[in-house]
PDB file of C-alpha atoms in Angstrom:
ATOM      1  CA  MET C   1    -141.989  44.149   5.808  1.00  0.00           C
ATOM      2  CA  GLN C   2    -141.919  47.131   8.111  1.00  0.00           C
ATOM      3  CA  PHE C   3    -138.628  47.930  10.098  1.00  0.00           C
ATOM      4  CA  SER C   4    -138.627  47.558  13.664  1.00  0.00           C
ATOM      5  CA  MET C   5    -136.146  46.767  16.591  1.00  0.00           C
ATOM      6  CA  LEU C   6    -137.543  43.283  16.466  1.00  0.00           C
ATOM      7  CA  LYS C   7    -136.841  42.973  12.732  1.00  0.00           C
ATOM      8  CA  LEU C   8    -133.208  44.319  13.340  1.00  0.00           C
ATOM      9  CA  LEU C   9    -132.636  41.650  15.978  1.00  0.00           C
ATOM     10  CA  LEU C  10    -133.993  38.980  13.745  1.00  0.00           C
ATOM     11  CA  LEU C  11    -131.764  40.137  10.918  1.00  0.00           C
ATOM     12  CA  VAL C  12    -128.746  39.926  13.238  1.00  0.00           C
ATOM     13  CA  ALA C  13    -129.795  36.504  14.292  1.00  0.00           C
ATOM     14  CA  VAL C  14    -130.255  35.408  10.733  1.00  0.00           C
ATOM     15  CA  ILE C  15    -126.877  36.679   9.623  1.00  0.00           C
ATOM     16  CA  ALA C  16    -125.178  34.874  12.577  1.00  0.00           C
ATOM     17  CA  LEU C  17    -126.980  31.675  11.787  1.00  0.00           C
ATOM     18  CA  SER C  18    -126.112  31.829   8.170  1.00  0.00           C
ATOM     19  CA  LEU C  19    -122.594  32.091   9.000  1.00  0.00           C
ATOM     20  CA  ALA C  20    -122.634  29.312  11.287  1.00  0.00           C
ATOM     21  CA  THR C  21    -124.559  27.180   8.783  1.00  0.00           C
ATOM     22  CA  PHE C  22    -123.108  28.074   5.449  1.00  0.00           C
ATOM     23  CA  GLY C  23    -119.847  30.123   6.195  1.00  0.00           C
ATOM     24  CA  VAL C  24    -119.266  33.155   4.331  1.00  0.00           C
ATOM     25  CA  TRP C  25    -121.681  32.065   1.459  1.00  0.00           C
ATOM     26  CA  GLY C  26    -124.354  32.333   3.995  1.00  0.00           C
ATOM     27  CA  ILE C  27    -124.544  36.239   3.653  1.00  0.00           C
ATOM     28  CA  ALA C  28    -125.106  35.864  -0.141  1.00  0.00           C
ATOM     29  CA  ILE C  29    -127.850  33.207   0.441  1.00  0.00           C
ATOM     30  CA  THR C  30    -129.533  35.406   3.011  1.00  0.00           C
ATOM     31  CA  ILE C  31    -129.411  38.447   0.788  1.00  0.00           C
ATOM     32  CA  PHE C  32    -130.913  36.581  -2.196  1.00  0.00           C
ATOM     33  CA  LEU C  33    -133.709  35.100   0.031  1.00  0.00           C
ATOM     34  CA  VAL C  34    -134.631  38.389   1.595  1.00  0.00           C
ATOM     35  CA  VAL C  35    -134.700  40.241  -1.669  1.00  0.00           C
ATOM     36  CA  GLN C  36    -137.022  37.562  -3.273  1.00  0.00           C
ATOM     37  CA  ALA C  37    -139.274  37.809  -0.071  1.00  0.00           C
ATOM     38  CA  VAL C  38    -139.363  41.836  -0.390  1.00  0.00           C
ATOM     39  CA  TRP C  39    -141.227  41.341  -3.782  1.00  0.00           C
ATOM     40  CA  ILE C  40    -143.782  38.962  -2.487  1.00  0.00           C
ATOM     41  CA  ARG C  41    -146.756  40.389  -0.771  1.00  0.00           C
ATOM     42  CA  ARG C  42    -148.677  37.433   0.525  1.00  0.00           C
ATOM     43  CA  ALA C  43    -147.327  36.042   3.786  1.00  0.00           C
ATOM     44  CA  ALA C  44    -148.145  32.338   2.649  1.00  0.00           C
ATOM     45  CA  ASP C  45    -145.917  33.020  -0.449  1.00  0.00           C
ATOM     46  CA  ARG C  46    -143.060  34.088   1.666  1.00  0.00           C
ATOM     47  CA  VAL C  47    -143.305  30.906   3.827  1.00  0.00           C
ATOM     48  CA  ALA C  48    -143.527  28.853   0.612  1.00  0.00           C
ATOM     49  CA  LEU C  49    -140.269  30.510  -0.685  1.00  0.00           C
ATOM     50  CA  VAL C  50    -138.330  29.803   2.276  1.00  0.00           C
ATOM     51  CA  ALA C  51    -139.494  26.347   2.688  1.00  0.00           C
ATOM     52  CA  VAL C  52    -139.000  25.495  -1.074  1.00  0.00           C
ATOM     53  CA  TRP C  53    -135.351  26.871  -1.004  1.00  0.00           C
ATOM     54  CA  GLY C  54    -134.648  25.118   2.266  1.00  0.00           C
ATOM     55  CA  LEU C  55    -135.817  21.703   0.901  1.00  0.00           C
ATOM     56  CA  ALA C  56    -134.098  22.249  -2.423  1.00  0.00           C
ATOM     57  CA  PHE C  57    -130.834  22.958  -0.471  1.00  0.00           C
ATOM     58  CA  VAL C  58    -131.113  19.826   1.526  1.00  0.00           C
ATOM     59  CA  ILE C  59    -131.856  17.571  -1.507  1.00  0.00           C
ATOM     60  CA  GLY C  60    -129.187  19.343  -3.609  1.00  0.00           C
ATOM     61  CA  SER C  61    -126.515  18.921  -0.920  1.00  0.00           C
ATOM     62  CA  CYS C  62    -127.111  15.241  -0.482  1.00  0.00           C
ATOM     63  CA  VAL C  63    -127.098  14.675  -4.265  1.00  0.00           C
ATOM     64  CA  ILE C  64    -124.047  16.720  -5.132  1.00  0.00           C
ATOM     65  CA  HIS C  65    -121.882  15.235  -2.292  1.00  0.00           C
ATOM     66  CA  GLY C  66    -123.026  11.601  -3.146  1.00  0.00           C
ATOM     67  CA  HIS C  67    -122.141  12.079  -6.838  1.00  0.00           C
ATOM     68  CA  ARG C  68    -118.627  13.682  -5.926  1.00  0.00           C
ATOM     69  CA  GLU C  69    -117.904  10.763  -3.564  1.00  0.00           C
ATOM     70  CA  LEU C  70    -118.733   8.432  -6.187  1.00  0.00           C
ATOM     71  CA  ALA C  71    -116.668  10.123  -8.858  1.00  0.00           C
ATOM     72  CA  TRP C  72    -113.663  10.086  -6.646  1.00  0.00           C
ATOM     73  CA  LEU C  73    -114.169   6.378  -5.725  1.00  0.00           C
ATOM     74  CA  SER C  74    -114.706   5.476  -9.360  1.00  0.00           C
ATOM     75  CA  HIS C  75    -111.520   7.258 -10.575  1.00  0.00           C
ATOM     76  CA  CYS C  76    -109.208   5.568  -8.132  1.00  0.00           C
ATOM     77  CA  ARG C  77    -110.627   2.052  -8.496  1.00  0.00           C
ATOM     78  CA  ASN C  78    -110.574   2.387 -12.339  1.00  0.00           C
ATOM     79  CA  ASN C  79    -107.067   3.527 -12.129  1.00  0.00           C
ATOM     80  CA  LEU C  80    -106.092   0.297 -10.056  1.00  0.00           C
ATOM     81  CA  LYS C  81    -108.075  -1.921 -12.284  1.00  0.00           C
ATOM     82  CA  ALA C  82    -106.138  -0.575 -15.440  1.00  0.00           C
ATOM     83  CA  ILE C  83    -102.830  -1.315 -13.649  1.00  0.00           C
ATOM     84  CA  GLY C  84    -104.179  -4.867 -12.891  1.00  0.00           C
ATOM     85  CA  LEU C  85    -105.344  -5.278 -16.531  1.00  0.00           C
ATOM     86  CA  ALA C  86    -101.656  -4.143 -17.593  1.00  0.00           C
ATOM     87  CA  LEU C  87    -100.178  -6.706 -15.111  1.00  0.00           C
ATOM     88  CA  HIS C  88    -102.245  -9.524 -16.738  1.00  0.00           C
ATOM     89  CA  ASN C  89    -101.366  -8.411 -20.167  1.00  0.00           C
ATOM     90  CA  TYR C  90     -97.576  -8.594 -19.219  1.00  0.00           C
ATOM     91  CA  HIS C  91     -98.180 -11.921 -17.670  1.00  0.00           C
ATOM     92  CA  GLN C  92     -99.891 -13.057 -21.124  1.00  0.00           C
ATOM     93  CA  GLN C  93     -96.779 -12.036 -23.080  1.00  0.00           C
ATOM     94  CA  TYR C  94     -94.085 -13.251 -20.674  1.00  0.00           C
ATOM     95  CA  GLY C  95     -95.805 -16.135 -18.873  1.00  0.00           C
ATOM     96  CA  GLN C  96     -95.343 -14.307 -15.479  1.00  0.00           C
ATOM     97  CA  PHE C  97     -96.051 -11.064 -13.685  1.00  0.00           C
ATOM     98  CA  PRO C  98     -93.120  -8.408 -13.914  1.00  0.00           C
ATOM     99  CA  PRO C  99     -90.442  -8.533 -11.086  1.00  0.00           C
ATOM    100  CA  GLN C 100     -90.768  -6.141  -8.311  1.00  0.00           C
ATOM    101  CA  HIS C 101     -87.567  -4.581  -9.617  1.00  0.00           C
ATOM    102  CA  VAL C 102     -84.818  -4.949 -12.402  1.00  0.00           C
ATOM    103  CA  ALA C 103     -81.367  -5.222 -10.753  1.00  0.00           C
ATOM    104  CA  ASP C 104     -78.097  -4.275 -12.091  1.00  0.00           C
ATOM    105  CA  ALA C 105     -75.014  -6.625 -12.149  1.00  0.00           C
ATOM    106  CA  GLU C 106     -74.352  -6.051  -8.389  1.00  0.00           C
ATOM    107  CA  GLY C 107     -77.991  -6.757  -7.519  1.00  0.00           C
ATOM    108  CA  ARG C 108     -78.852  -3.290  -6.719  1.00  0.00           C
ATOM    109  CA  PRO C 109     -82.555  -2.256  -7.812  1.00  0.00           C
ATOM    110  CA  MET C 110     -82.448  -0.099 -10.875  1.00  0.00           C
ATOM    111  CA  HIS C 111     -86.092  -0.182 -12.456  1.00  0.00           C
ATOM    112  CA  SER C 112     -89.538  -0.630 -11.047  1.00  0.00           C
ATOM    113  CA  TRP C 113     -92.376  -2.940 -12.133  1.00  0.00           C
ATOM    114  CA  ARG C 114     -94.386   0.333 -12.741  1.00  0.00           C
ATOM    115  CA  VAL C 115     -92.118   1.189 -15.592  1.00  0.00           C
ATOM    116  CA  LEU C 116     -92.071  -2.276 -17.060  1.00  0.00           C
ATOM    117  CA  ILE C 117     -95.975  -2.126 -17.547  1.00  0.00           C
ATOM    118  CA  LEU C 118     -96.101   1.327 -19.041  1.00  0.00           C
ATOM    119  CA  PRO C 119     -96.562  -0.157 -22.592  1.00  0.00           C
ATOM    120  CA  TYR C 120     -99.650  -2.293 -21.337  1.00  0.00           C
ATOM    121  CA  LEU C 121    -101.599   0.554 -19.748  1.00  0.00           C
ATOM    122  CA  GLY C 122    -103.162   1.665 -23.024  1.00  0.00           C
ATOM    123  CA  GLU C 123    -102.195   5.257 -22.455  1.00  0.00           C
ATOM    124  CA  PRO C 124    -100.179   7.191 -25.145  1.00  0.00           C
ATOM    125  CA  LYS C 125     -98.173   9.108 -22.486  1.00  0.00           C
ATOM    126  CA  ALA C 126     -97.288   5.994 -20.718  1.00  0.00           C
ATOM    127  CA  SER C 127     -96.129   4.292 -24.018  1.00  0.00           C
ATOM    128  CA  ASN C 128     -94.273   7.473 -24.912  1.00  0.00           C
ATOM    129  CA  VAL C 129     -92.339   7.449 -21.787  1.00  0.00           C
ATOM    130  CA  TYR C 130     -91.485   3.828 -22.097  1.00  0.00           C
ATOM    131  CA  SER C 131     -89.984   4.427 -25.583  1.00  0.00           C
ATOM    132  CA  GLN C 132     -87.791   7.081 -24.213  1.00  0.00           C
ATOM    133  CA  TYR C 133     -86.742   5.266 -21.068  1.00  0.00           C
ATOM    134  CA  ARG C 134     -83.060   4.116 -20.801  1.00  0.00           C
ATOM    135  CA  PHE C 135     -82.517   0.818 -19.067  1.00  0.00           C
ATOM    136  CA  ASP C 136     -78.775   1.353 -19.088  1.00  0.00           C
ATOM    137  CA  GLU C 137     -79.098   4.091 -16.371  1.00  0.00           C
ATOM    138  CA  PRO C 138     -80.816   3.965 -13.071  1.00  0.00           C
ATOM    139  CA  TRP C 139     -84.452   5.062 -12.786  1.00  0.00           C
ATOM    140  CA  ASN C 140     -83.324   8.559 -11.508  1.00  0.00           C
ATOM    141  CA  GLY C 141     -80.643   8.813 -14.055  1.00  0.00           C
ATOM    142  CA  PRO C 142     -80.086  12.089 -16.108  1.00  0.00           C
ATOM    143  CA  ASN C 143     -82.420  10.888 -18.858  1.00  0.00           C
ATOM    144  CA  ASN C 144     -85.086   8.972 -16.970  1.00  0.00           C
ATOM    145  CA  ARG C 145     -85.823  11.665 -14.447  1.00  0.00           C
ATOM    146  CA  LYS C 146     -86.755  13.965 -17.217  1.00  0.00           C
ATOM    147  CA  LEU C 147     -89.699  11.621 -18.126  1.00  0.00           C
ATOM    148  CA  ALA C 148     -91.198  11.221 -14.567  1.00  0.00           C
ATOM    149  CA  ILE C 149     -93.751  13.929 -14.849  1.00  0.00           C
ATOM    150  CA  GLU C 150     -95.205  12.500 -18.025  1.00  0.00           C
ATOM    151  CA  ALA C 151     -96.954   9.092 -16.898  1.00  0.00           C
ATOM    152  CA  VAL C 152     -97.334   9.728 -13.179  1.00  0.00           C
ATOM    153  CA  GLU C 153    -101.124  10.262 -13.499  1.00  0.00           C
ATOM    154  CA  ASN C 154    -101.416   6.483 -14.110  1.00  0.00           C
ATOM    155  CA  PHE C 155    -100.061   5.747 -10.664  1.00  0.00           C
ATOM    156  CA  ARG C 156    -101.750   8.344  -8.522  1.00  0.00           C
ATOM    157  CA  CYS C 157    -105.210   8.464  -7.134  1.00  0.00           C
ATOM    158  CA  TRP C 158    -106.988  11.670  -8.250  1.00  0.00           C
ATOM    159  CA  THR C 159    -108.483  12.441  -4.713  1.00  0.00           C
ATOM    160  CA  THR C 160    -105.242  11.504  -2.855  1.00  0.00           C
ATOM    161  CA  ASN C 161    -103.241  13.655  -5.312  1.00  0.00           C
ATOM    162  CA  ALA C 162    -105.470  16.670  -4.511  1.00  0.00           C
ATOM    163  CA  ALA C 163    -104.651  16.101  -0.877  1.00  0.00           C
ATOM    164  CA  GLU C 164    -100.922  15.839  -1.485  1.00  0.00           C
ATOM    165  CA  PRO C 165     -99.887  18.815  -3.562  1.00  0.00           C
ATOM    166  CA  ASP C 166     -96.319  18.706  -2.385  1.00  0.00           C
ATOM    167  CA  ALA C 167     -95.624  15.320  -3.716  1.00  0.00           C
ATOM    168  CA  PRO C 168     -96.659  15.268  -7.235  1.00  0.00           C
ATOM    169  CA  LEU C 169     -94.464  12.424  -8.428  1.00  0.00           C
ATOM    170  CA  THR C 170     -95.089   9.809  -5.681  1.00  0.00           C
ATOM    171  CA  THR C 171     -97.282   6.698  -6.385  1.00  0.00           C
ATOM    172  CA  HIS C 172    -100.221   5.638  -4.410  1.00  0.00           C
ATOM    173  CA  TYR C 173    -100.182   2.126  -5.776  1.00  0.00           C
ATOM    174  CA  VAL C 174     -97.491  -0.138  -4.293  1.00  0.00           C
ATOM    175  CA  ALA C 175     -96.834  -3.954  -4.229  1.00  0.00           C
ATOM    176  CA  VAL C 176     -96.186  -5.810  -0.898  1.00  0.00           C
ATOM    177  CA  THR C 177     -92.894  -7.616  -1.324  1.00  0.00           C
ATOM    178  CA  GLY C 178     -91.215 -10.399   0.381  1.00  0.00           C
ATOM    179  CA  PRO C 179     -91.046 -14.338   0.484  1.00  0.00           C
ATOM    180  CA  GLY C 180     -94.464 -16.067  -0.077  1.00  0.00           C
ATOM    181  CA  THR C 181     -95.977 -12.921  -1.576  1.00  0.00           C
ATOM    182  CA  ALA C 182     -96.822 -12.388  -5.256  1.00  0.00           C
ATOM    183  CA  TRP C 183     -93.734 -10.016  -5.318  1.00  0.00           C
ATOM    184  CA  PRO C 184     -90.639 -12.108  -4.098  1.00  0.00           C
ATOM    185  CA  GLY C 185     -88.255  -9.594  -5.518  1.00  0.00           C
ATOM    186  CA  PRO C 186     -86.200  -9.663  -8.814  1.00  0.00           C
ATOM    187  CA  THR C 187     -88.168 -12.590 -10.147  1.00  0.00           C
ATOM    188  CA  GLY C 188     -91.825 -12.541 -11.117  1.00  0.00           C
ATOM    189  CA  SER C 189     -94.390 -14.752  -9.952  1.00  0.00           C
ATOM    190  CA  ARG C 190     -96.966 -16.805 -12.073  1.00  0.00           C
ATOM    191  CA  VAL C 191    -100.613 -17.326 -11.778  1.00  0.00           C
ATOM    192  CA  GLU C 192     -99.917 -20.996 -11.244  1.00  0.00           C
ATOM    193  CA  ASP C 193     -97.791 -20.156  -8.245  1.00  0.00           C
ATOM    194  CA  ILE C 194    -100.893 -18.657  -6.594  1.00  0.00           C
ATOM    195  CA  SER C 195    -102.242 -21.749  -4.976  1.00  0.00           C
ATOM    196  CA  ASP C 196    -104.424 -19.825  -2.408  1.00  0.00           C
ATOM    197  CA  GLY C 197    -106.373 -18.482  -5.492  1.00  0.00           C
ATOM    198  CA  CYS C 198    -106.172 -15.343  -7.320  1.00  0.00           C
ATOM    199  CA  ASN C 199    -109.386 -13.973  -5.653  1.00  0.00           C
ATOM    200  CA  ASN C 200    -107.863 -14.548  -2.262  1.00  0.00           C
ATOM    201  CA  THR C 201    -104.395 -12.853  -2.984  1.00  0.00           C
ATOM    202  CA  VAL C 202    -103.593  -9.195  -3.076  1.00  0.00           C
ATOM    203  CA  LEU C 203    -101.253  -8.064  -5.801  1.00  0.00           C
ATOM    204  CA  LEU C 204    -101.271  -4.205  -5.014  1.00  0.00           C
ATOM    205  CA  VAL C 205    -102.393  -2.044  -2.266  1.00  0.00           C
ATOM    206  CA  GLU C 206    -103.340   1.800  -2.214  1.00  0.00           C
ATOM    207  CA  ILE C 207    -101.598   3.938   0.220  1.00  0.00           C
ATOM    208  CA  ALA C 208    -102.000   7.578   1.253  1.00  0.00           C
ATOM    209  CA  ALA C 209     -99.049   9.974   2.087  1.00  0.00           C
ATOM    210  CA  SER C 210     -96.658   7.866  -0.067  1.00  0.00           C
ATOM    211  CA  ASP C 211     -92.910   8.879  -0.233  1.00  0.00           C
ATOM    212  CA  ILE C 212     -92.307   6.351  -3.150  1.00  0.00           C
ATOM    213  CA  HIS C 213     -91.352   7.936  -6.425  1.00  0.00           C
ATOM    214  CA  TRP C 214     -93.502   6.198  -9.089  1.00  0.00           C
ATOM    215  CA  MET C 215     -90.396   5.172 -11.062  1.00  0.00           C
ATOM    216  CA  GLU C 216     -88.449   4.267  -7.903  1.00  0.00           C
ATOM    217  CA  PRO C 217     -87.911   0.470  -7.569  1.00  0.00           C
ATOM    218  CA  ARG C 218     -89.141   0.543  -3.994  1.00  0.00           C
ATOM    219  CA  ASP C 219     -92.408  -0.627  -2.550  1.00  0.00           C
ATOM    220  CA  VAL C 220     -93.706  -1.923   0.802  1.00  0.00           C
ATOM    221  CA  THR C 221     -92.259  -4.861   2.509  1.00  0.00           C
ATOM    222  CA  LEU C 222     -94.269  -7.631   4.205  1.00  0.00           C
ATOM    223  CA  GLU C 223     -92.844  -6.627   7.543  1.00  0.00           C
ATOM    224  CA  GLU C 224     -94.085  -3.075   6.997  1.00  0.00           C
ATOM    225  CA  ALA C 225     -97.478  -4.101   5.810  1.00  0.00           C
ATOM    226  CA  LEU C 226     -98.110  -6.343   8.677  1.00  0.00           C
ATOM    227  CA  SER C 227     -96.917  -3.789  11.210  1.00  0.00           C
ATOM    228  CA  GLY C 228     -99.876  -1.653  10.091  1.00  0.00           C
ATOM    229  CA  HIS C 229     -97.654   1.335   9.082  1.00  0.00           C
ATOM    230  CA  ASN C 230     -95.199   2.220   6.418  1.00  0.00           C
ATOM    231  CA  GLY C 231     -93.496   5.485   7.429  1.00  0.00           C
ATOM    232  CA  LYS C 232     -96.316   7.857   7.262  1.00  0.00           C
ATOM    233  CA  CYS C 233     -98.933   5.660   5.622  1.00  0.00           C
ATOM    234  CA  ALA C 234    -101.154   2.786   7.011  1.00  0.00           C
ATOM    235  CA  VAL C 235    -101.399  -0.345   4.561  1.00  0.00           C
ATOM    236  CA  PRO C 236    -103.735  -0.016   2.845  1.00  0.00           C
ATOM    237  CA  SER C 237    -104.966   3.582   3.042  1.00  0.00           C
ATOM    238  CA  SER C 238    -106.338   6.351   1.027  1.00  0.00           C
ATOM    239  CA  HIS C 239    -107.640   9.958   1.332  1.00  0.00           C
ATOM    240  CA  HIS C 240    -110.970   9.315  -0.343  1.00  0.00           C
ATOM    241  CA  TYR C 241    -111.875   6.744   2.448  1.00  0.00           C
ATOM    242  CA  MET C 242    -110.631   8.740   5.328  1.00  0.00           C
ATOM    243  CA  GLU C 243    -112.870  10.667   7.502  1.00  0.00           C
ATOM    244  CA  ARG C 244    -115.009  13.089   5.286  1.00  0.00           C
ATOM    245  CA  THR C 245    -117.464  15.628   6.452  1.00  0.00           C
ATOM    246  CA  TYR C 246    -120.541  16.283   4.402  1.00  0.00           C
ATOM    247  CA  PHE C 247    -122.916  19.057   5.125  1.00  0.00           C
ATOM    248  CA  PHE C 248    -125.108  17.257   7.524  1.00  0.00           C
ATOM    249  CA  PHE C 249    -123.018  14.057   8.118  1.00  0.00           C
ATOM    250  CA  ALA C 250    -119.568  13.113   8.970  1.00  0.00           C
ATOM    251  CA  THR C 251    -118.393   9.558   7.616  1.00  0.00           C
ATOM    252  CA  TYR C 252    -115.912   7.363   8.995  1.00  0.00           C
ATOM    253  CA  PRO C 253    -115.285   4.522   6.552  1.00  0.00           C
ATOM    254  CA  LEU C 254    -111.418   4.254   7.134  1.00  0.00           C
ATOM    255  CA  LYS C 255    -110.742   1.968   4.290  1.00  0.00           C
ATOM    256  CA  GLY C 256    -108.312   1.540   1.311  1.00  0.00           C
ATOM    257  CA  ASN C 257    -108.558  -0.207  -2.144  1.00  0.00           C
ATOM    258  CA  VAL C 258    -106.621  -3.405  -2.948  1.00  0.00           C
ATOM    259  CA  LEU C 259    -106.186  -5.355  -6.142  1.00  0.00           C
ATOM    260  CA  THR C 260    -106.319  -8.984  -6.097  1.00  0.00           C
ATOM    261  CA  ALA C 261    -104.591 -11.262  -8.491  1.00  0.00           C
ATOM    262  CA  ASP C 262    -107.659 -11.929 -10.553  1.00  0.00           C
ATOM    263  CA  GLY C 263    -107.795  -8.296 -11.546  1.00  0.00           C
ATOM    264  CA  SER C 264    -110.576  -7.345  -9.133  1.00  0.00           C
ATOM    265  CA  CYS C 265    -110.455  -4.132  -6.991  1.00  0.00           C
ATOM    266  CA  HIS C 266    -111.919  -4.408  -3.524  1.00  0.00           C
ATOM    267  CA  CYS C 267    -111.984  -2.247  -0.614  1.00  0.00           C
ATOM    268  CA  LEU C 268    -110.113  -3.379   2.532  1.00  0.00           C
ATOM    269  CA  GLU C 269    -110.568  -2.111   6.082  1.00  0.00           C
ATOM    270  CA  ASP C 270    -107.855   0.222   7.044  1.00  0.00           C
ATOM    271  CA  GLN C 271    -106.795  -1.859   9.960  1.00  0.00           C
ATOM    272  CA  PRO C 272    -107.529  -5.481   9.112  1.00  0.00           C
ATOM    273  CA  SER C 273    -106.361  -8.131  11.637  1.00  0.00           C
ATOM    274  CA  ARG C 274    -102.712  -9.395  11.195  1.00  0.00           C
ATOM    275  CA  ASN C 275    -104.038 -12.881  10.333  1.00  0.00           C
ATOM    276  CA  ASP C 276    -106.437 -11.555   7.508  1.00  0.00           C
ATOM    277  CA  LEU C 277    -103.674  -9.419   6.096  1.00  0.00           C
ATOM    278  CA  THR C 278    -101.109 -12.270   6.087  1.00  0.00           C
ATOM    279  CA  ALA C 279    -103.547 -14.522   4.367  1.00  0.00           C
ATOM    280  CA  LEU C 280    -104.461 -11.817   1.639  1.00  0.00           C
ATOM    281  CA  LEU C 281    -100.810 -11.290   1.000  1.00  0.00           C
ATOM    282  CA  SER C 282     -99.636 -14.772   0.758  1.00  0.00           C
ATOM    283  CA  ILE C 283     -99.806 -16.810  -2.483  1.00  0.00           C
ATOM    284  CA  ASP C 284     -99.599 -20.411  -0.966  1.00  0.00           C
ATOM    285  CA  GLY C 285    -100.345 -20.253   2.869  1.00  0.00           C
ATOM    286  CA  GLY C 286    -103.436 -22.071   2.530  1.00  0.00           C
ATOM    287  CA  GLU C 287    -105.398 -19.737   4.975  1.00  0.00           C
ATOM    288  CA  SER C 288    -109.080 -19.441   4.806  1.00  0.00           C
ATOM    289  CA  ILE C 289    -110.396 -15.919   4.150  1.00  0.00           C
ATOM    290  CA  ASN C 290    -113.698 -14.575   5.280  1.00  0.00           C
ATOM    291  CA  HIS C 291    -114.537 -12.158   2.253  1.00  0.00           C
ATOM    292  CA  ASP C 292    -117.488 -10.797   4.039  1.00  0.00           C
ATOM    293  CA  GLY C 293    -115.482  -9.817   7.025  1.00  0.00           C
ATOM    294  CA  VAL C 294    -112.551  -8.147   5.098  1.00  0.00           C
ATOM    295  CA  PHE C 295    -113.853  -6.822   1.745  1.00  0.00           C
ATOM    296  CA  GLY C 296    -116.510  -4.224   1.374  1.00  0.00           C
ATOM    297  CA  TRP C 297    -117.077  -0.516   2.371  1.00  0.00           C
ATOM    298  CA  HIS C 298    -120.658  -1.216   3.408  1.00  0.00           C
ATOM    299  CA  ARG C 299    -119.703  -1.029   7.213  1.00  0.00           C
ATOM    300  CA  ALA C 300    -118.871   2.663   6.906  1.00  0.00           C
ATOM    301  CA  THR C 301    -120.503   4.554   9.779  1.00  0.00           C
ATOM    302  CA  SER C 302    -121.887   7.987   9.569  1.00  0.00           C
ATOM    303  CA  ARG C 303    -122.474  10.475  12.398  1.00  0.00           C
ATOM    304  CA  LEU C 304    -125.117  13.208  12.245  1.00  0.00           C
ATOM    305  CA  ASP C 305    -123.730  16.795  12.468  1.00  0.00           C
ATOM    306  CA  THR C 306    -126.188  17.784  15.064  1.00  0.00           C
ATOM    307  CA  ILE C 307    -124.792  21.403  15.444  1.00  0.00           C
ATOM    308  CA  ARG C 308    -125.060  21.964  11.825  1.00  0.00           C
ATOM    309  CA  CYS C 309    -128.554  20.575  11.549  1.00  0.00           C
ATOM    310  CA  MET C 310    -129.770  22.786  14.515  1.00  0.00           C
ATOM    311  CA  SER C 311    -128.248  25.897  13.080  1.00  0.00           C
ATOM    312  CA  PHE C 312    -129.821  25.157   9.654  1.00  0.00           C
ATOM    313  CA  ALA C 313    -133.318  24.615  11.311  1.00  0.00           C
ATOM    314  CA  LEU C 314    -132.959  27.768  13.507  1.00  0.00           C
ATOM    315  CA  TYR C 315    -131.716  29.790  10.365  1.00  0.00           C
ATOM    316  CA  LEU C 316    -134.858  28.738   8.465  1.00  0.00           C
ATOM    317  CA  VAL C 317    -137.077  29.463  11.480  1.00  0.00           C
ATOM    318  CA  PHE C 318    -135.623  33.013  12.157  1.00  0.00           C
ATOM    319  CA  LEU C 319    -135.550  33.720   8.317  1.00  0.00           C
ATOM    320  CA  LEU C 320    -139.399  33.041   8.203  1.00  0.00           C
ATOM    321  CA  LEU C 321    -139.968  35.424  11.252  1.00  0.00           C
ATOM    322  CA  LEU C 322    -137.905  37.967   9.473  1.00  0.00           C
ATOM    323  CA  VAL C 323    -139.763  38.028   6.098  1.00  0.00           C
ATOM    324  CA  LEU C 324    -143.285  37.564   7.548  1.00  0.00           C
TER     325      LEU C 324
END
């Protein structure tokens, strides 16, 4: 390659496009490709070099992002399924699901259902916390609050956790409480009480931006859930289903996970209709539910990032002109 004013202009254009396409990593990528091209004499081989690396990047980008999203999704869903299994193991031993909270003699909530299922999670840390937990003091008493950090990972979604570094002890899995729900309050419900069918009744919902400590005997009320907003968080909601930008695409699933009483984990639209949400949260309302219209994330929409695609295409074209 001979130096000329045209080459200099092409180099400036390539650097600018590399920054627009890849960010600061674009400089390193460009240096790597140009150095490779310098050692290749045939023009056809230089074209092949740029084409192969460009194709490899497109394929690799799609594969990496796809696997990352799947890993995030699987972790949070598996977390919720493990909690569902613990709830059913508790039900098998006591003949009912745990109460939403354990109250003191004056009726004030002292302990959460999340604490009650710790021995059933099958996690050594959770069992260890339960063995040291004191039920004769509140959840935030001097002994119990020392245990908070040990088992919190069981009640936090990894993706949402990464997005909320300032709230390390809050829970992302909460019950929806109130009359007619699976969580009426200080008494636990039974599978036999769920006349709507366990597959049609939601036990837990996942929420983002939660301000509920995982030990705290507080969840989301039915009124809060039906209003579509609980403080800062919609019901249900999650960071891994929020708007996500990939290299060439931006996706808008806007969904959140829910656990039904049969132990299944589903993805629910972030803003289901009030009627659908009421039907899913009630245990004996007799409502009919259109599963295809409520469950599933297959309706997620994607938008092509045209600016990124154009800058990437122009980058490859100008890079070819530079190395020829």
